[in-house]
């Protein structure tokens, strides 16, 4: 077996983090990395101390909200948000870091990533949010997408 590239290595860890997700619609994981060191991780789900959607039901499913729309109609935080918040809670700077995420960030997460100083985003899947892609490009945040077959 050949040694994986750094991107493949960190994305495999990101897929493992996603398994902690409590979202009923999709499991997303995120890992913040700088200088080949993991700074923080995050997965999508309800805030700490709040009942998970598997108990309350999904507001987005109940209201037929399409993916990529009406982000405020959700009890959960996105994986990227949780990774940034974890870094913040422990006083870890994210400036110059790379965000590995199993899905392309939405526009809300992209705004946070830009202001947190993230220089690169590596994803596995696309996400239907053109504003996100425009903002990341305008902020000169490099976005790379890995081939799922290479990561599995």
Tab-separated table of C-alpha atoms in Angstrom:
chain	number	residue	atom	x	y	z
A	1	UNK	CA	0.000	0.000	0.000
A	2	UNK	CA	1.404	3.391	-0.937
A	3	UNK	CA	1.652	6.249	1.501
A	4	UNK	CA	-1.251	8.732	1.056
A	5	UNK	CA	-0.671	12.360	0.134
A	6	UNK	CA	-1.277	14.906	2.890
A	7	UNK	CA	-4.580	15.922	1.270
A	8	UNK	CA	-5.800	12.329	1.138
A	9	UNK	CA	-4.620	11.708	4.710
A	10	UNK	CA	-6.473	14.712	6.134
A	11	UNK	CA	-9.589	14.059	4.037
A	12	UNK	CA	-9.749	10.493	5.350
A	13	UNK	CA	-9.707	11.910	8.873
A	14	UNK	CA	-12.435	14.370	7.817
A	15	UNK	CA	-14.615	11.463	6.656
A	16	UNK	CA	-14.166	9.838	10.069
A	17	UNK	CA	-15.123	13.094	11.831
A	18	UNK	CA	-18.300	13.245	9.705
A	19	UNK	CA	-19.459	9.976	11.295
A	20	UNK	CA	-20.130	11.931	14.528
A	21	UNK	CA	-22.761	14.068	12.775
A	22	UNK	CA	-26.264	14.061	14.213
A	23	UNK	CA	-27.881	15.602	11.113
A	24	UNK	CA	-30.683	13.542	9.577
A	25	UNK	CA	-30.061	14.798	6.024
A	26	UNK	CA	-26.316	14.504	5.510
A	27	UNK	CA	-23.167	13.913	7.499
A	28	UNK	CA	-20.444	16.509	6.978
A	29	UNK	CA	-17.045	16.644	8.625
A	30	UNK	CA	-14.441	19.410	8.744
A	31	UNK	CA	-10.802	19.486	9.828
A	32	UNK	CA	-8.675	22.629	10.168
A	33	UNK	CA	-4.991	22.079	9.404
A	34	UNK	CA	-1.921	24.302	9.423
A	35	UNK	CA	1.631	23.164	8.736
A	36	UNK	CA	0.484	19.521	8.544
A	37	UNK	CA	-0.990	19.701	12.059
A	38	UNK	CA	-4.674	19.358	12.979
A	39	UNK	CA	-5.926	22.488	14.743
A	40	UNK	CA	-9.592	21.588	15.244
A	41	UNK	CA	-12.381	19.375	13.951
A	42	UNK	CA	-16.111	19.811	13.511
A	43	UNK	CA	-19.177	17.972	12.293
A	44	UNK	CA	-22.699	19.161	11.614
A	45	UNK	CA	-25.261	18.914	14.368
A	46	UNK	CA	-27.112	20.686	17.152
A	47	UNK	CA	-25.150	22.931	19.550
A	48	UNK	CA	-23.736	21.391	22.742
A	49	UNK	CA	-26.442	20.780	25.320
A	50	UNK	CA	-29.277	21.075	22.784
A	51	UNK	CA	-31.473	18.103	21.858
A	52	UNK	CA	-30.357	16.506	18.594
A	53	UNK	CA	-32.533	16.477	15.482
A	54	UNK	CA	-32.841	12.701	15.672
A	55	UNK	CA	-35.041	13.381	18.728
A	56	UNK	CA	-36.824	16.600	17.648
A	57	UNK	CA	-37.086	15.882	13.933
A	58	UNK	CA	-35.580	17.917	11.115
A	59	UNK	CA	-37.111	21.361	10.511
A	60	UNK	CA	-35.766	21.347	6.959
A	61	UNK	CA	-37.373	18.008	6.127
A	62	UNK	CA	-40.659	19.040	7.761
A	63	UNK	CA	-40.705	22.268	5.693
A	64	UNK	CA	-39.411	20.725	2.423
A	65	UNK	CA	-36.438	23.117	2.333
A	66	UNK	CA	-34.092	22.316	-0.583
A	67	UNK	CA	-30.383	21.845	0.010
A	68	UNK	CA	-28.472	25.121	-0.194
A	69	UNK	CA	-31.416	27.317	0.847
A	70	UNK	CA	-32.780	28.864	4.065
A	71	UNK	CA	-29.826	27.904	6.295
A	72	UNK	CA	-31.488	29.599	9.264
A	73	UNK	CA	-34.196	26.906	9.316
A	74	UNK	CA	-32.007	24.378	11.065
A	75	UNK	CA	-31.202	23.558	14.689
A	76	UNK	CA	-27.688	22.497	13.732
A	77	UNK	CA	-24.397	24.156	13.015
A	78	UNK	CA	-22.388	23.294	9.938
A	79	UNK	CA	-19.193	21.268	10.313
A	80	UNK	CA	-17.032	24.216	9.197
A	81	UNK	CA	-18.666	26.475	11.791
A	82	UNK	CA	-18.060	23.929	14.527
A	83	UNK	CA	-14.382	23.553	13.575
A	84	UNK	CA	-13.896	27.339	13.665
A	85	UNK	CA	-15.745	27.604	16.982
A	86	UNK	CA	-13.685	24.789	18.484
A	87	UNK	CA	-10.462	26.579	17.477
A	88	UNK	CA	-11.804	29.809	18.961
A	89	UNK	CA	-12.874	28.165	22.226
A	90	UNK	CA	-9.346	26.888	22.745
A	91	UNK	CA	-7.525	30.027	21.550
A	92	UNK	CA	-6.123	28.488	18.371
A	93	UNK	CA	-5.427	30.871	15.494
A	94	UNK	CA	-6.781	29.744	12.141
A	95	UNK	CA	-4.942	32.344	10.035
A	96	UNK	CA	-3.190	30.648	7.126
A	97	UNK	CA	-4.903	27.289	7.716
A	98	UNK	CA	-6.507	24.856	5.294
A	99	UNK	CA	-10.084	23.689	5.852
A	100	UNK	CA	-10.793	20.108	4.795
A	101	UNK	CA	-14.514	19.497	4.426
A	102	UNK	CA	-16.478	16.613	2.994
A	103	UNK	CA	-18.731	19.179	1.259
A	104	UNK	CA	-18.069	22.559	-0.330
A	105	UNK	CA	-18.877	25.262	2.262
A	106	UNK	CA	-22.117	27.245	2.028
A	107	UNK	CA	-22.073	31.048	1.781
A	108	UNK	CA	-22.453	31.464	5.568
A	109	UNK	CA	-19.470	29.211	6.257
A	110	UNK	CA	-17.469	30.805	3.441
A	111	UNK	CA	-17.855	34.264	4.999
A	112	UNK	CA	-16.591	32.861	8.297
A	113	UNK	CA	-13.692	31.044	6.633
A	114	UNK	CA	-12.633	34.206	4.824
A	115	UNK	CA	-12.655	36.299	8.008
A	116	UNK	CA	-10.896	33.520	9.950
A	117	UNK	CA	-7.967	33.775	7.527
A	118	UNK	CA	-8.387	30.367	5.905
A	119	UNK	CA	-6.182	30.281	2.778
A	120	UNK	CA	-7.321	27.011	1.225
A	121	UNK	CA	-10.397	24.780	1.229
A	122	UNK	CA	-10.258	21.126	0.169
A	123	UNK	CA	-13.565	19.347	-0.491
A	124	UNK	CA	-14.962	16.047	-1.704
A	125	UNK	CA	-18.446	17.117	-2.799
A	126	UNK	CA	-19.991	20.155	-4.412
A	127	UNK	CA	-22.766	22.213	-2.811
A	128	UNK	CA	-25.412	24.249	-4.687
A	129	UNK	CA	-24.347	27.728	-3.508
A	130	UNK	CA	-22.893	29.973	-6.208
A	131	UNK	CA	-22.508	32.935	-3.835
A	132	UNK	CA	-20.135	30.853	-1.725
A	133	UNK	CA	-17.952	30.070	-4.731
A	134	UNK	CA	-17.941	33.719	-5.837
A	135	UNK	CA	-16.926	35.006	-2.395
A	136	UNK	CA	-14.151	32.452	-1.930
A	137	UNK	CA	-12.768	33.306	-5.374
A	138	UNK	CA	-12.965	37.051	-4.705
A	139	UNK	CA	-11.157	36.593	-1.379
A	140	UNK	CA	-8.522	34.507	-3.195
A	141	UNK	CA	-9.166	31.437	-1.076
A	142	UNK	CA	-7.896	28.482	-3.070
A	143	UNK	CA	-10.490	25.698	-3.431
A	144	UNK	CA	-9.459	22.172	-4.435
A	145	UNK	CA	-11.707	19.176	-4.874
A	146	UNK	CA	-10.433	15.653	-4.322
A	147	UNK	CA	-11.624	12.578	-6.186
A	148	UNK	CA	-13.644	10.387	-3.817
A	149	UNK	CA	-12.107	7.247	-5.345
A	150	UNK	CA	-8.637	8.483	-4.424
A	151	UNK	CA	-9.705	9.093	-0.806
A	152	UNK	CA	-11.652	5.849	-0.198
